[in-house]
Structures are given as structure tokens and as C-alpha cells.
Amino acid sequence: MPSSPVIARTIPALRRALDGFRAKKSTIALVPTMGALHDGHVSLVRQAKRHARRVVVSIFVNPTQFAPSEDFGSYPRTWKADIARLKAENIDLVWHPDVKTMYPEGFATRILTEGPATAGLEDRFRPHFFGGVATVVGKLFTQCRPDFAIFGEKDFQQLRVVTRMASDLDLGVKVIGSRTVRERDGLAMSSRNVYLLVEERIAAPVLFQAMKQCAQRLRAGDDVQAAMAGGAAMISNAGFAVDYFEVRHAETLAPVASSAERPLRILVAARIGKTRLIDNLAV
Ligand code: PAF
């Protein structure tokens, strides 16, 4: 029988709930989210359950990772549906602070990210992004002190950044990446897919198709630059403006000169209408 999760909105309420778990020596897995939950998030929750006795899901639309021109105000907020989904998954605790709890008056600290955060991918187009993500995830980790934290591979650079940060700052959290969940036509699930107009949604699977084609070329030993240019052209012919279509080393995110420098990851970001999509694929 699914039971409703405890919902903590303040730091003392969060501590009380977590102290209860720790008193029973339960391991804790955290799934950080911004809400608007879809099947991709559900798969993160299920992964969390495989690792720990207790599962905490945070829902917080983090203002510091949005530039003023971006969609903080219009980011989908679907609280009731989110709680219904989490109840069906039998999770233990939802951490749902408001902005003042996370960033009280006078808040003046920000985690400075380097390494994978400066790989010239998302950071080139969203320079504010990883500082905001690292700061909020650093706070979530110190607030919840989980044993494990589960992040989607869909935000691959983000996964590398938070993994590096948890290790660099000795936060004692094992960061686990979880496979991207796709729609039947290959589009990666994302809370922002709701922004796509009908024609844009029809075009959107081209990102996955282009990455698959590029992966095939790389496996066949094709030139990296030619494979990247082919992928970018395929996406732009479908009506997207391509921010990047890159083949990188999967661990360091450094550019590669040859397809033999494995493991490789293809990473793409492209815009159509008002929507910006990102995706990636292992080679
Ligand atoms: O991937 C997300 O949903 C967000 O960037 C995260 C990790 C919850 C931080 O706000």
C-alpha cells in the first residue's frame, strides 16, 4: 500500500526526519530535482531505492542556476502531480524548501567550479549555470548528508561537475549516474519538453538520430571532426539552431583528436522555437 511521504519545508523539520532515519541506522539516497517529475525522475527514484533503505527527493526550482533571460518564472511547477508520483513510488521524504530557506537574506557564498564545469559545453552558453548548480547541490548534500545521490546522465556535464565537487569537498556522498530515459521515438525525457510546439516535438527526435549516426561513424573509425559536422548538419537541417554538437572524452570532457580515445561521449545542445534541448550518447 503506497503511503504519503513526509514533506519537510524547513531545516528543523528536515533534520527531525533525517535523524529518525539515522537512529535506525538506515542508509539514505537523495534524488535532487526541480519538480515537474516525469518517468526519467521515477527511474532515478527506483535507482535510489536499489542503493539505500531510505529515499529523499528534493524539489526546489533553484533561481541561482537561471540567468535573468531564462525560464525560472515559467519553469513547470506541478506539485500535486509530483507528490502523487512520489507517493506511488513509496519514497520516504520530500525536501521542499522555499527560496528564503535556501538563500536567506544576506546569503553571499557561491561554489566556484572548474575542471568539467569549464569544458566549453553548457558553460559556454550558460555561464551562470554550474556555479548555481554546485552551490545548491552542495547545500542539499550538507543539509541531507546522504550516503548516495542519484543524477540523470541526461545532464552529463552536470553529472561530471557534481561528482567532482562531492569528491573535491570530501562531502562523503557517492554520486551515481542513472541512464537517460527516452520517449519511444528517442527524445530524452525532460521537464522542458512541455515547451515544444507540435511541429517542434515532431522534429525533436533528430537529436538522438544524429547522435546515433555519429556514434556509428566513430565506431567505424571515421574522422571526429567530420562525424561532428555531420551530426550538427543533420540537426540544423531539421530546423534547430545548434549550440554545440561535440565528441568528448567521457570522463574528462576534453576534446579528442581521434575516435580511438575511448570512452567517448557525444554531447549536443540545440534550440528550436523557445525551447533548448540537450542530450548525449555514449560511444
Ligand atoms: O538537474 C536538475 O534538475 C537540477 O540542476 C538540480 C540538480 C536539481 C539542481 O537544481
XYZ file of C-alpha atoms and ligand atoms in Angstrom:
293
model
C 0.000 0.000 0.000
C 1.669 3.312 -1.042
C 1.988 5.781 1.825
C 2.403 9.546 1.576
C 5.974 10.750 2.045
C 6.795 13.121 4.891
C 7.131 16.644 3.486
C 9.762 18.871 5.126
C 9.754 22.570 4.291
C 12.123 23.880 6.967
C 15.620 22.895 8.081
C 14.469 21.768 11.583
C 11.726 19.582 10.030
C 14.258 18.099 7.601
C 16.713 17.352 10.452
C 13.995 15.701 12.564
C 13.022 13.390 9.712
C 16.627 12.522 8.820
C 17.573 11.959 12.492
C 14.743 9.407 12.645
C 16.232 7.518 9.675
C 19.744 7.657 11.096
C 18.601 6.483 14.534
C 17.603 3.258 12.790
C 20.984 3.136 11.006
C 19.236 3.434 7.632
C 21.276 4.375 4.581
C 19.933 7.420 2.726
C 19.828 8.194 -1.003
C 18.997 11.689 -2.242
C 17.405 12.435 -5.619
C 17.760 16.188 -6.272
C 15.074 17.545 -8.626
C 13.374 20.767 -9.632
C 9.993 19.002 -9.720
C 7.814 18.648 -12.854
C 8.550 14.965 -12.419
C 8.429 12.559 -15.372
C 9.362 8.913 -15.947
C 13.053 9.875 -16.028
C 12.796 11.090 -12.424
C 10.892 7.948 -11.464
C 13.773 5.877 -12.771
C 16.170 7.927 -10.578
C 13.961 7.210 -7.569
C 13.946 3.488 -8.364
C 17.711 3.525 -8.714
C 17.931 5.304 -5.327
C 15.814 2.545 -3.777
C 18.223 -0.073 -5.043
C 21.063 1.657 -3.183
C 19.612 2.811 0.123
C 16.981 1.945 2.704
C 15.543 5.493 2.736
C 14.927 7.750 -0.247
C 14.735 11.546 -0.040
C 13.613 13.562 -3.074
C 14.284 17.292 -3.064
C 12.018 19.555 -5.080
C 13.423 23.051 -5.438
C 13.440 25.247 -8.530
C 16.824 26.818 -7.945
C 16.896 30.501 -9.008
C 20.696 30.753 -8.977
C 21.125 28.404 -11.940
C 18.904 30.509 -14.219
C 20.090 33.654 -15.991
C 17.640 36.598 -15.861
C 16.730 35.891 -19.517
C 15.910 32.230 -18.814
C 12.760 30.389 -17.772
C 12.848 30.482 -13.939
C 9.414 32.157 -13.802
C 7.777 29.827 -16.304
C 9.590 26.602 -15.341
C 6.801 23.995 -14.944
C 5.661 23.576 -11.337
C 3.388 20.550 -10.850
C 3.425 19.999 -7.094
C 0.254 17.881 -6.723
C 1.137 15.549 -9.577
C 4.724 15.284 -8.279
C 3.578 14.221 -4.815
C 1.155 11.688 -6.323
C 4.026 10.146 -8.334
C 6.323 10.044 -5.313
C 3.581 8.511 -3.171
C 3.161 5.751 -5.779
C 6.930 5.099 -5.514
C 6.712 4.856 -1.715
C 9.537 7.264 -1.050
C 10.211 8.409 2.498
C 10.764 12.161 2.479
C 10.302 15.177 0.216
C 12.576 18.144 0.948
C 10.757 21.203 -0.375
C 12.344 24.409 0.929
C 11.316 27.836 -0.289
C 13.807 30.300 -1.771
C 14.245 32.174 1.543
C 15.120 28.952 3.355
C 17.766 28.063 0.780
C 19.054 31.601 0.273
C 18.278 33.631 3.407
C 18.692 37.400 3.473
C 22.393 38.240 3.106
C 23.360 34.896 1.519
C 26.792 35.586 -0.007
C 28.515 32.307 -0.810
C 28.899 30.515 -4.113
C 30.852 27.393 -5.028
C 33.329 28.138 -7.815
C 33.541 25.251 -10.273
C 36.408 24.470 -12.611
C 37.514 21.321 -14.449
C 34.463 19.689 -16.089
C 32.473 22.891 -15.477
C 34.731 24.766 -17.890
C 34.791 22.190 -20.701
C 33.302 24.665 -23.190
C 29.918 22.938 -23.470
C 26.949 24.170 -21.348
C 29.257 26.663 -19.620
C 29.851 28.428 -22.962
C 26.121 29.141 -23.381
C 25.022 29.294 -19.715
C 27.999 30.785 -17.824
C 25.976 31.200 -14.608
C 24.736 27.601 -14.594
C 27.322 25.409 -12.870
C 28.056 27.886 -10.084
C 24.319 27.847 -9.283
C 24.033 24.069 -9.560
C 27.151 23.382 -7.475
C 26.043 25.814 -4.776
C 22.549 24.366 -4.441
C 23.707 20.738 -4.709
C 26.458 21.461 -2.157
C 23.765 22.805 0.162
C 21.458 19.835 -0.479
C 24.325 17.449 0.309
C 25.230 19.189 3.569
C 21.568 19.541 4.585
C 20.662 15.899 3.871
C 24.071 14.221 4.306
C 23.019 11.309 2.084
C 25.134 8.209 1.520
C 24.209 8.260 -2.178
C 22.915 10.876 -4.609
C 21.389 9.962 -7.949
C 21.658 12.238 -11.005
C 20.445 11.628 -14.554
C 23.035 11.096 -17.263
C 20.899 13.310 -19.468
C 22.668 16.316 -17.892
C 26.029 14.689 -18.464
C 28.254 17.684 -17.804
C 26.263 18.426 -14.624
C 26.836 14.816 -13.508
C 30.602 15.241 -14.022
C 30.567 18.595 -12.168
C 28.708 17.346 -9.074
C 30.777 14.140 -8.971
C 33.963 16.252 -8.990
C 32.577 18.648 -6.373
C 31.491 15.867 -3.981
C 34.954 14.365 -4.209
C 36.905 17.660 -4.060
C 34.987 18.863 -0.982
C 35.033 15.448 0.778
C 31.273 15.553 1.119
C 31.063 11.810 1.811
C 28.369 11.253 -0.824
C 28.682 8.662 -3.572
C 27.283 10.263 -6.730
C 25.623 7.763 -9.051
C 24.684 8.468 -12.671
C 21.481 6.977 -13.992
C 20.690 6.090 -17.608
C 18.660 8.577 -19.679
C 15.017 7.597 -20.155
C 13.700 8.256 -23.667
C 10.315 8.561 -25.310
C 9.539 5.790 -27.827
C 10.865 7.959 -30.670
C 14.189 8.617 -28.891
C 13.585 12.084 -27.429
C 15.215 12.238 -23.985
C 12.659 12.908 -21.242
C 12.933 16.402 -19.806
C 10.652 18.693 -17.825
C 11.210 21.288 -20.570
C 9.767 19.050 -23.336
C 6.337 20.515 -22.477
C 7.504 23.777 -24.102
C 7.725 22.117 -27.554
C 5.007 23.033 -30.050
C 3.510 20.152 -32.073
C 5.807 20.612 -35.098
C 8.849 21.062 -32.850
C 8.024 17.902 -30.920
C 7.850 16.006 -34.230
C 11.314 17.314 -35.172
C 12.904 16.777 -31.735
C 13.979 13.093 -32.055
C 16.527 14.238 -34.660
C 18.968 14.920 -31.789
C 19.006 11.236 -30.860
C 19.119 10.139 -34.515
C 22.079 12.433 -35.229
C 23.983 11.179 -32.181
C 23.328 7.550 -33.147
C 24.594 8.198 -36.661
C 27.667 9.983 -35.303
C 28.343 7.084 -32.880
C 28.223 4.626 -35.785
C 30.727 6.700 -37.746
C 33.068 6.920 -34.750
C 32.843 3.172 -34.125
C 33.773 2.662 -37.767
C 36.884 4.811 -37.136
C 35.670 7.900 -39.026
C 37.313 11.299 -38.506
C 35.985 13.010 -35.335
C 35.577 16.472 -36.899
C 33.719 15.035 -39.902
C 31.409 12.963 -37.665
C 30.661 16.057 -35.529
C 29.965 18.225 -38.567
C 27.639 15.532 -39.969
C 25.655 15.405 -36.708
C 25.348 19.191 -36.458
C 24.207 19.448 -40.096
C 21.513 16.793 -39.620
C 20.070 18.693 -36.635
C 20.233 22.091 -38.258
C 18.530 20.709 -41.420
C 15.629 19.694 -39.164
C 15.119 23.335 -38.127
C 17.240 23.586 -34.970
C 19.881 26.196 -34.156
C 22.805 24.109 -32.891
C 24.700 25.455 -29.844
C 27.153 22.553 -29.959
C 27.493 19.019 -31.250
C 30.697 17.703 -29.713
C 32.559 14.456 -29.267
C 34.458 14.480 -25.972
C 36.332 12.133 -23.691
C 33.564 10.735 -21.454
C 35.489 11.127 -18.191
C 37.402 14.393 -18.601
C 35.099 16.017 -21.200
C 38.291 17.097 -23.005
C 38.180 17.350 -26.817
C 39.548 14.281 -28.613
C 41.636 14.139 -31.778
C 40.732 10.576 -32.706
C 37.837 8.161 -32.257
C 40.300 5.723 -30.644
C 40.478 7.893 -27.473
C 37.778 5.943 -25.617
C 35.477 6.191 -23.728
C 33.780 8.853 -25.825
C 30.610 10.811 -25.259
C 28.671 12.755 -27.876
C 27.063 15.873 -26.370
C 24.557 18.130 -28.074
C 22.567 21.284 -27.305
C 20.183 22.833 -29.813
C 17.343 25.332 -29.867
C 14.010 25.261 -31.657
C 11.372 27.954 -31.129
C 11.519 28.851 -27.413
C 12.950 25.520 -26.330
C 16.554 24.495 -25.769
C 17.213 20.750 -25.668
C 20.349 18.954 -24.501
C 21.229 15.290 -24.868
C 24.227 12.964 -25.015
C 25.167 9.440 -26.000
C 27.956 7.048 -25.044
C 30.106 5.673 -27.852
O 19.102 18.627 -12.810
C 18.357 19.335 -12.094
O 17.141 19.130 -12.003
C 18.967 20.488 -11.311
O 20.028 21.064 -11.999
C 19.394 20.073 -9.872
C 20.500 19.027 -9.902
C 18.195 19.538 -9.112
C 19.944 21.290 -9.122
O 18.990 22.295 -9.024
